[in-house]
């Protein structure tokens, strides 16, 4: 997703304003900062335990640390402030992310300053400006607050971010495994009929989507018929994506999944711990069952996650809190070509329509 989204942002131009956000854990609330200001979570956090991230490779002694992730997250926030905040497109930001994923996105190079400088150079980013931004915002070394990291934590609370990665189109959340075409479709469906950008009319439902975005011309539209014989044009989500101004809901996006569920044999009255023990489920399998349970009940994904504190297992069929869910599914639903990077950063993208 991060490698491929730049052409979409450019194609929509001034008709959409994108803002990438980084998911940072509040170390104070997570008890990673002791009463004496000591960092109790070691290399998972910066600023004496104030700002934390999960260890991407689950090895505290080797590889990429949570503190490394926080540092890279702050770096990307600063790059966006200087190269994306003004126009909401951020071509240089997407270039940097692509360069970083290609050159530095592995344990030996992730925290390597020379590798980062190489990415700056190829993305045409002023390294001195970014380093000053990191320092001026509060830095990462001392027991003091960082303005930008505090704002990121506030944003994720205000938006109600529960599942990672997530994209918001105005105030509507698209959660789960994000792909370029699904986000593009959601953005285009957010405009009132007759007001959508020309690129939406041209490329929504195009067979060769990438080529259409690049050339702003579609050679072959994909049309399918639903049970009523009405043509359904879109990206394979199985719902009418004509431009009515309505955004696809989470159930629209997982309709194909729901069609295949056998609700009679599905057990939703289990906890995450029981799932892991009984079926030795991986994180992706757990997420898969959560989605299936949403298909078979009259509750929403948020209800299943037990968003309210103190929610019981009875009202929460999978018995999991939003905080736990954010922790263990951080990026696990990402597309296969981007799973490793989604696990580390970029938790949610906000698109404002113009």
Tab-separated table of C-alpha atoms in Angstrom:
chain	number	residue	atom	x	y	z
A	1	UNK	CA	0.000	0.000	0.000
A	2	UNK	CA	2.665	2.497	1.021
A	3	UNK	CA	4.687	1.768	-2.090
A	4	UNK	CA	1.740	2.190	-4.435
A	5	UNK	CA	-0.382	5.021	-3.063
A	6	UNK	CA	1.591	8.034	-4.333
A	7	UNK	CA	0.000	8.012	-7.847
A	8	UNK	CA	-3.477	7.980	-6.253
A	9	UNK	CA	-2.729	11.013	-4.094
A	10	UNK	CA	-1.312	12.826	-7.114
A	11	UNK	CA	-4.220	11.846	-9.393
A	12	UNK	CA	-6.816	13.192	-6.939
A	13	UNK	CA	-4.792	16.384	-6.589
A	14	UNK	CA	-6.464	19.206	-4.699
A	15	UNK	CA	-9.760	17.299	-4.487
A	16	UNK	CA	-8.537	15.229	-1.533
A	17	UNK	CA	-6.267	15.986	1.415
A	18	UNK	CA	-4.373	13.048	2.890
A	19	UNK	CA	-2.737	12.876	6.309
A	20	UNK	CA	-0.719	9.800	7.338
A	21	UNK	CA	-0.587	9.090	11.071
A	22	UNK	CA	1.677	6.881	13.171
A	23	UNK	CA	0.428	4.690	15.991
A	24	UNK	CA	2.363	5.446	19.180
A	25	UNK	CA	1.540	3.797	22.503
A	26	UNK	CA	1.202	5.999	25.566
A	27	UNK	CA	3.998	4.711	27.785
A	28	UNK	CA	2.739	6.546	30.852
A	29	UNK	CA	-0.703	4.921	30.655
A	30	UNK	CA	0.940	1.585	29.869
A	31	UNK	CA	3.084	1.849	33.030
A	32	UNK	CA	6.289	1.983	31.016
A	33	UNK	CA	7.413	5.026	32.972
A	34	UNK	CA	8.084	4.483	36.662
A	35	UNK	CA	7.220	6.913	39.435
A	36	UNK	CA	10.822	8.130	39.409
A	37	UNK	CA	10.738	8.704	35.639
A	38	UNK	CA	12.638	5.519	34.852
A	39	UNK	CA	11.958	3.688	31.577
A	40	UNK	CA	10.417	0.391	32.716
A	41	UNK	CA	9.988	-1.003	29.186
A	42	UNK	CA	13.595	-0.523	28.106
A	43	UNK	CA	14.112	-0.458	24.325
A	44	UNK	CA	10.392	-0.460	23.533
A	45	UNK	CA	10.159	3.219	24.459
A	46	UNK	CA	11.787	6.619	24.124
A	47	UNK	CA	11.766	9.701	26.375
A	48	UNK	CA	12.164	7.653	29.548
A	49	UNK	CA	9.155	5.464	28.800
A	50	UNK	CA	6.768	8.157	27.522
A	51	UNK	CA	6.372	6.929	23.917
A	52	UNK	CA	6.434	3.273	22.965
A	53	UNK	CA	5.913	0.847	20.108
A	54	UNK	CA	5.743	-2.924	19.926
A	55	UNK	CA	8.862	-4.845	18.944
A	56	UNK	CA	8.338	-5.781	15.256
A	57	UNK	CA	10.332	-9.017	15.450
A	58	UNK	CA	9.387	-9.929	19.045
A	59	UNK	CA	13.044	-10.091	20.081
A	60	UNK	CA	14.052	-7.507	22.674
A	61	UNK	CA	17.737	-8.375	22.397
A	62	UNK	CA	18.171	-8.289	18.630
A	63	UNK	CA	16.793	-6.686	15.489
A	64	UNK	CA	14.481	-3.687	15.370
A	65	UNK	CA	13.330	-2.276	18.703
A	66	UNK	CA	10.168	-0.440	19.629
A	67	UNK	CA	12.261	2.675	20.219
A	68	UNK	CA	13.573	2.384	16.644
A	69	UNK	CA	9.971	2.345	15.412
A	70	UNK	CA	9.094	5.441	17.477
A	71	UNK	CA	12.119	7.264	16.031
A	72	UNK	CA	11.225	6.370	12.441
A	73	UNK	CA	7.616	7.340	13.107
A	74	UNK	CA	8.665	10.786	14.346
A	75	UNK	CA	10.943	11.156	11.332
A	76	UNK	CA	8.022	10.482	8.990
A	77	UNK	CA	5.808	12.906	10.894
A	78	UNK	CA	8.423	15.614	10.382
A	79	UNK	CA	8.816	14.777	6.704
A	80	UNK	CA	5.062	15.128	6.247
A	81	UNK	CA	5.029	18.442	8.152
A	82	UNK	CA	7.578	19.895	5.733
A	83	UNK	CA	6.718	18.109	2.496
A	84	UNK	CA	3.052	17.093	2.678
A	85	UNK	CA	1.160	19.258	5.121
A	86	UNK	CA	0.755	22.165	2.700
A	87	UNK	CA	-0.859	20.302	-0.196
A	88	UNK	CA	-2.147	17.066	1.365
A	89	UNK	CA	-0.406	15.069	-1.377
A	90	UNK	CA	3.146	14.762	-0.054
A	91	UNK	CA	4.942	13.338	-3.091
A	92	UNK	CA	8.304	13.503	-1.333
A	93	UNK	CA	6.853	11.741	1.708
A	94	UNK	CA	5.678	8.805	-0.379
A	95	UNK	CA	9.042	8.789	-2.181
A	96	UNK	CA	10.881	8.597	1.140
A	97	UNK	CA	8.655	5.780	2.404
A	98	UNK	CA	9.224	3.835	-0.806
A	99	UNK	CA	12.968	4.347	-0.625
A	100	UNK	CA	13.069	3.347	3.041
A	101	UNK	CA	11.092	0.176	2.437
A	102	UNK	CA	13.403	-0.757	-0.400
A	103	UNK	CA	16.716	0.084	1.261
A	104	UNK	CA	16.328	0.072	5.050
A	105	UNK	CA	13.348	-2.080	5.995
A	106	UNK	CA	15.288	-4.912	7.608
A	107	UNK	CA	16.993	-5.360	11.000
A	108	UNK	CA	20.538	-4.535	9.882
A	109	UNK	CA	19.602	-1.199	8.300
A	110	UNK	CA	16.376	0.002	9.934
A	111	UNK	CA	18.115	2.224	12.487
A	112	UNK	CA	21.181	2.911	10.333
A	113	UNK	CA	21.687	6.664	9.923
A	114	UNK	CA	23.602	6.268	6.666
A	115	UNK	CA	20.737	4.270	5.173
A	116	UNK	CA	18.253	6.951	6.207
A	117	UNK	CA	20.461	9.668	4.677
A	118	UNK	CA	20.546	7.701	1.440
A	119	UNK	CA	16.721	7.678	1.446
A	120	UNK	CA	16.689	11.431	2.066
A	121	UNK	CA	18.960	11.935	-0.939
A	122	UNK	CA	16.892	9.823	-3.340
A	123	UNK	CA	13.605	11.385	-2.147
A	124	UNK	CA	15.065	14.907	-2.414
A	125	UNK	CA	14.503	15.681	1.262
A	126	UNK	CA	16.599	18.140	3.268
A	127	UNK	CA	18.023	16.017	6.079
A	128	UNK	CA	19.046	19.025	8.214
A	129	UNK	CA	15.498	20.359	8.146
A	130	UNK	CA	14.071	17.026	9.303
A	131	UNK	CA	16.629	16.545	12.060
A	132	UNK	CA	15.889	20.063	13.353
A	133	UNK	CA	12.196	19.230	13.315
A	134	UNK	CA	12.805	16.110	15.392
A	135	UNK	CA	14.844	18.096	17.906
A	136	UNK	CA	12.525	21.117	18.039
A	137	UNK	CA	9.468	18.953	18.669
A	138	UNK	CA	11.026	17.684	21.897
A	139	UNK	CA	13.446	15.026	20.736
A	140	UNK	CA	13.533	11.412	21.866
A	141	UNK	CA	16.221	11.207	24.517
A	142	UNK	CA	15.148	13.010	27.666
A	143	UNK	CA	12.201	12.719	30.037
A	144	UNK	CA	10.170	15.433	28.364
A	145	UNK	CA	7.165	15.545	26.100
A	146	UNK	CA	7.357	15.555	22.325
A	147	UNK	CA	4.740	17.806	20.728
A	148	UNK	CA	4.232	15.758	17.574
A	149	UNK	CA	4.070	12.383	19.326
A	150	UNK	CA	1.524	13.787	21.796
A	151	UNK	CA	-0.593	14.988	18.871
A	152	UNK	CA	-0.425	11.538	17.264
A	153	UNK	CA	-1.682	9.868	20.438
A	154	UNK	CA	-4.500	12.413	20.684
A	155	UNK	CA	-5.467	11.826	17.046
A	156	UNK	CA	-5.774	8.065	17.448
A	157	UNK	CA	-8.020	8.526	20.498
A	158	UNK	CA	-10.185	11.158	18.809
A	159	UNK	CA	-10.578	9.001	15.695
A	160	UNK	CA	-11.335	5.910	17.753
A	161	UNK	CA	-8.638	3.845	16.075
A	162	UNK	CA	-9.189	0.224	17.038
A	163	UNK	CA	-7.970	-1.899	14.157
A	164	UNK	CA	-4.641	-1.391	12.424
A	165	UNK	CA	-4.037	-0.456	9.695
A	166	UNK	CA	-7.016	1.839	9.182
A	167	UNK	CA	-7.946	4.506	6.647
A	168	UNK	CA	-10.514	7.219	7.267
A	169	UNK	CA	-12.408	8.987	4.504
A	170	UNK	CA	-13.736	12.070	6.235
A	171	UNK	CA	-15.113	10.441	9.403
A	172	UNK	CA	-15.794	6.963	8.006
A	173	UNK	CA	-13.272	4.249	8.853
A	174	UNK	CA	-12.120	1.516	6.489
A	175	UNK	CA	-10.390	-1.095	8.597
A	176	UNK	CA	-8.395	-4.234	7.953
A	177	UNK	CA	-6.127	-5.063	5.057
A	178	UNK	CA	-5.907	-1.874	3.053
A	179	UNK	CA	-5.268	-1.884	-0.663
A	180	UNK	CA	-4.813	0.998	-3.043
A	181	UNK	CA	-7.958	0.307	-5.052
A	182	UNK	CA	-10.266	-0.083	-2.034
A	183	UNK	CA	-9.131	3.226	-0.556
A	184	UNK	CA	-9.449	4.892	-3.959
A	185	UNK	CA	-12.991	3.537	-4.345
A	186	UNK	CA	-13.951	4.703	-0.851
A	187	UNK	CA	-12.616	8.188	-1.544
A	188	UNK	CA	-14.455	8.401	-4.863
A	189	UNK	CA	-17.695	7.159	-3.314
A	190	UNK	CA	-17.446	9.925	-0.737
A	191	UNK	CA	-18.246	12.662	-3.247
A	192	UNK	CA	-21.803	13.640	-4.012
A	193	UNK	CA	-23.023	12.448	-7.382
A	194	UNK	CA	-21.797	14.748	-10.101
A	195	UNK	CA	-19.036	16.306	-7.972
A	196	UNK	CA	-16.468	13.505	-8.094
A	197	UNK	CA	-13.083	14.170	-9.735
A	198	UNK	CA	-12.663	13.057	-13.325
A	199	UNK	CA	-10.138	10.397	-12.295
A	200	UNK	CA	-12.884	8.687	-10.261
A	201	UNK	CA	-15.232	8.511	-13.240
A	202	UNK	CA	-12.475	7.162	-15.432
A	203	UNK	CA	-10.736	4.592	-13.214
A	204	UNK	CA	-13.403	3.271	-10.821
A	205	UNK	CA	-13.977	-0.268	-12.059
A	206	UNK	CA	-11.121	-0.286	-14.561
A	207	UNK	CA	-9.575	-3.715	-15.164
A	208	UNK	CA	-6.051	-2.340	-15.381
A	209	UNK	CA	-6.310	0.016	-12.440
A	210	UNK	CA	-2.617	0.963	-12.152
A	211	UNK	CA	-2.388	1.794	-15.842
A	212	UNK	CA	-5.542	3.881	-15.657
A	213	UNK	CA	-4.195	5.934	-12.755
A	214	UNK	CA	-0.894	6.465	-14.580
A	215	UNK	CA	-2.435	7.374	-17.938
A	216	UNK	CA	-5.739	8.816	-16.611
A	217	UNK	CA	-7.541	6.691	-19.148
A	218	UNK	CA	-9.232	3.290	-18.832
A	219	UNK	CA	-9.067	0.872	-21.739
A	220	UNK	CA	-11.370	-1.776	-20.281
A	221	UNK	CA	-14.092	-1.445	-17.640
A	222	UNK	CA	-15.047	-4.522	-15.600
A	223	UNK	CA	-18.793	-5.040	-15.330
A	224	UNK	CA	-20.490	-7.795	-13.385
A	225	UNK	CA	-24.174	-8.538	-12.906
A	226	UNK	CA	-25.754	-9.127	-9.528
A	227	UNK	CA	-28.764	-11.376	-8.929
A	228	UNK	CA	-31.149	-8.738	-10.260
A	229	UNK	CA	-29.181	-8.413	-13.484
A	230	UNK	CA	-28.083	-4.902	-12.564
A	231	UNK	CA	-24.493	-4.134	-13.588
A	232	UNK	CA	-22.148	-3.783	-10.619
A	233	UNK	CA	-19.079	-1.725	-11.378
A	234	UNK	CA	-16.246	-1.635	-8.882
A	235	UNK	CA	-13.219	-3.421	-7.571
A	236	UNK	CA	-14.682	-6.789	-6.715
A	237	UNK	CA	-16.334	-5.909	-3.401
A	238	UNK	CA	-19.705	-7.181	-4.622
A	239	UNK	CA	-21.712	-4.021	-4.027
A	240	UNK	CA	-22.990	-1.221	-6.196
A	241	UNK	CA	-20.318	1.428	-6.216
A	242	UNK	CA	-22.129	3.999	-8.316
A	243	UNK	CA	-21.385	7.459	-7.001
A	244	UNK	CA	-24.194	8.167	-4.589
A	245	UNK	CA	-22.096	9.921	-1.961
A	246	UNK	CA	-22.301	6.873	0.350
A	247	UNK	CA	-19.118	5.184	1.506
A	248	UNK	CA	-18.835	1.383	1.649
A	249	UNK	CA	-19.293	0.074	5.182
A	250	UNK	CA	-17.053	-2.505	6.790
A	251	UNK	CA	-19.628	-5.161	5.915
A	252	UNK	CA	-19.566	-4.094	2.270
A	253	UNK	CA	-15.835	-4.597	2.206
A	254	UNK	CA	-16.023	-8.103	3.716
A	255	UNK	CA	-19.195	-9.228	1.968
A	256	UNK	CA	-17.387	-12.002	0.127
A	257	UNK	CA	-16.059	-13.273	3.451
A	258	UNK	CA	-19.546	-13.329	4.963
A	259	UNK	CA	-20.993	-15.251	2.041
A	260	UNK	CA	-18.642	-18.136	2.777
A	261	UNK	CA	-19.301	-18.352	6.534
A	262	UNK	CA	-21.206	-21.289	8.052
A	263	UNK	CA	-22.730	-19.555	11.059
A	264	UNK	CA	-24.174	-22.784	12.497
A	265	UNK	CA	-20.728	-24.209	13.131
A	266	UNK	CA	-19.037	-20.957	14.131
A	267	UNK	CA	-18.238	-20.451	17.810
A	268	UNK	CA	-18.067	-16.781	18.740
A	269	UNK	CA	-18.266	-17.232	22.500
A	270	UNK	CA	-14.527	-17.683	23.003
A	271	UNK	CA	-11.726	-15.508	24.271
A	272	UNK	CA	-8.531	-14.746	22.418
A	273	UNK	CA	-6.610	-16.939	24.852
A	274	UNK	CA	-8.945	-19.870	24.149
A	275	UNK	CA	-8.564	-19.351	20.411
A	276	UNK	CA	-4.792	-19.463	20.679
A	277	UNK	CA	-4.841	-22.614	22.794
A	278	UNK	CA	-7.592	-24.531	21.007
A	279	UNK	CA	-6.604	-23.934	17.404
A	280	UNK	CA	-3.079	-22.562	17.823
A	281	UNK	CA	-4.359	-19.602	15.862
A	282	UNK	CA	-2.012	-17.057	14.381
A	283	UNK	CA	-2.926	-13.401	14.611
A	284	UNK	CA	-4.381	-13.495	11.099
A	285	UNK	CA	-6.552	-16.490	12.015
A	286	UNK	CA	-7.842	-14.661	15.075
A	287	UNK	CA	-8.703	-11.637	12.950
A	288	UNK	CA	-10.388	-13.980	10.448
A	289	UNK	CA	-12.658	-15.397	13.162
A	290	UNK	CA	-13.495	-11.933	14.495
A	291	UNK	CA	-14.687	-10.920	11.027
A	292	UNK	CA	-16.691	-14.132	10.688
A	293	UNK	CA	-18.368	-13.503	14.037
A	294	UNK	CA	-19.357	-10.051	12.821
A	295	UNK	CA	-20.968	-11.690	9.800
A	296	UNK	CA	-23.053	-14.050	11.920
A	297	UNK	CA	-24.286	-11.648	14.594
A	298	UNK	CA	-26.218	-8.408	14.761
A	299	UNK	CA	-23.293	-6.549	16.273
A	300	UNK	CA	-20.668	-4.401	14.618
A	301	UNK	CA	-16.930	-4.923	14.523
A	302	UNK	CA	-16.557	-2.337	17.288
A	303	UNK	CA	-19.068	-4.246	19.457
A	304	UNK	CA	-17.077	-7.429	18.959
A	305	UNK	CA	-13.939	-5.677	20.093
A	306	UNK	CA	-15.528	-4.549	23.353
A	307	UNK	CA	-14.735	-0.914	22.842
A	308	UNK	CA	-16.269	0.191	26.141
A	309	UNK	CA	-14.038	-0.424	29.123
A	310	UNK	CA	-15.270	-3.241	31.297
A	311	UNK	CA	-17.263	-4.883	28.532
A	312	UNK	CA	-18.063	-8.459	29.472
A	313	UNK	CA	-17.522	-11.542	27.360
A	314	UNK	CA	-21.297	-11.847	27.044
A	315	UNK	CA	-21.524	-8.533	25.181
A	316	UNK	CA	-18.160	-9.147	23.552
A	317	UNK	CA	-18.319	-12.541	21.791
A	318	UNK	CA	-14.580	-12.772	21.283
A	319	UNK	CA	-13.758	-11.405	24.733
A	320	UNK	CA	-11.113	-8.873	23.785
A	321	UNK	CA	-10.516	-5.254	24.634
A	322	UNK	CA	-9.701	-2.624	22.049
A	323	UNK	CA	-6.263	-2.116	23.587
A	324	UNK	CA	-5.387	-5.817	23.312
A	325	UNK	CA	-6.676	-5.943	19.759
A	326	UNK	CA	-4.592	-2.956	18.690
A	327	UNK	CA	-1.553	-4.702	20.119
A	328	UNK	CA	-1.770	-8.119	18.549
A	329	UNK	CA	-3.222	-7.221	15.158
A	330	UNK	CA	-0.928	-4.299	14.434
A	331	UNK	CA	-0.776	-4.645	10.680
A	332	UNK	CA	-1.429	-8.393	10.482
A	333	UNK	CA	-4.262	-7.841	8.006
A	334	UNK	CA	-2.059	-5.920	5.590
A	335	UNK	CA	-1.628	-7.080	1.992
A	336	UNK	CA	1.052	-9.745	1.635
A	337	UNK	CA	3.480	-7.459	-0.172
A	338	UNK	CA	3.430	-4.949	2.689
A	339	UNK	CA	2.912	-6.957	5.880
A	340	UNK	CA	6.367	-6.367	7.367
A	341	UNK	CA	6.109	-2.603	7.044
A	342	UNK	CA	2.479	-2.343	8.145
A	343	UNK	CA	3.497	-4.156	11.344
A	344	UNK	CA	5.932	-1.372	12.155
A	345	UNK	CA	4.190	1.870	11.338
A	346	UNK	CA	1.498	3.792	9.436
A	347	UNK	CA	-1.536	2.891	11.439
A	348	UNK	CA	-4.100	5.154	9.860
A	349	UNK	CA	-4.538	7.458	6.897
A	350	UNK	CA	-7.063	10.278	6.901
A	351	UNK	CA	-8.516	11.563	3.636
A	352	UNK	CA	-10.516	14.777	3.587
A	353	UNK	CA	-12.594	15.350	0.466
A	354	UNK	CA	-12.655	18.766	-1.217
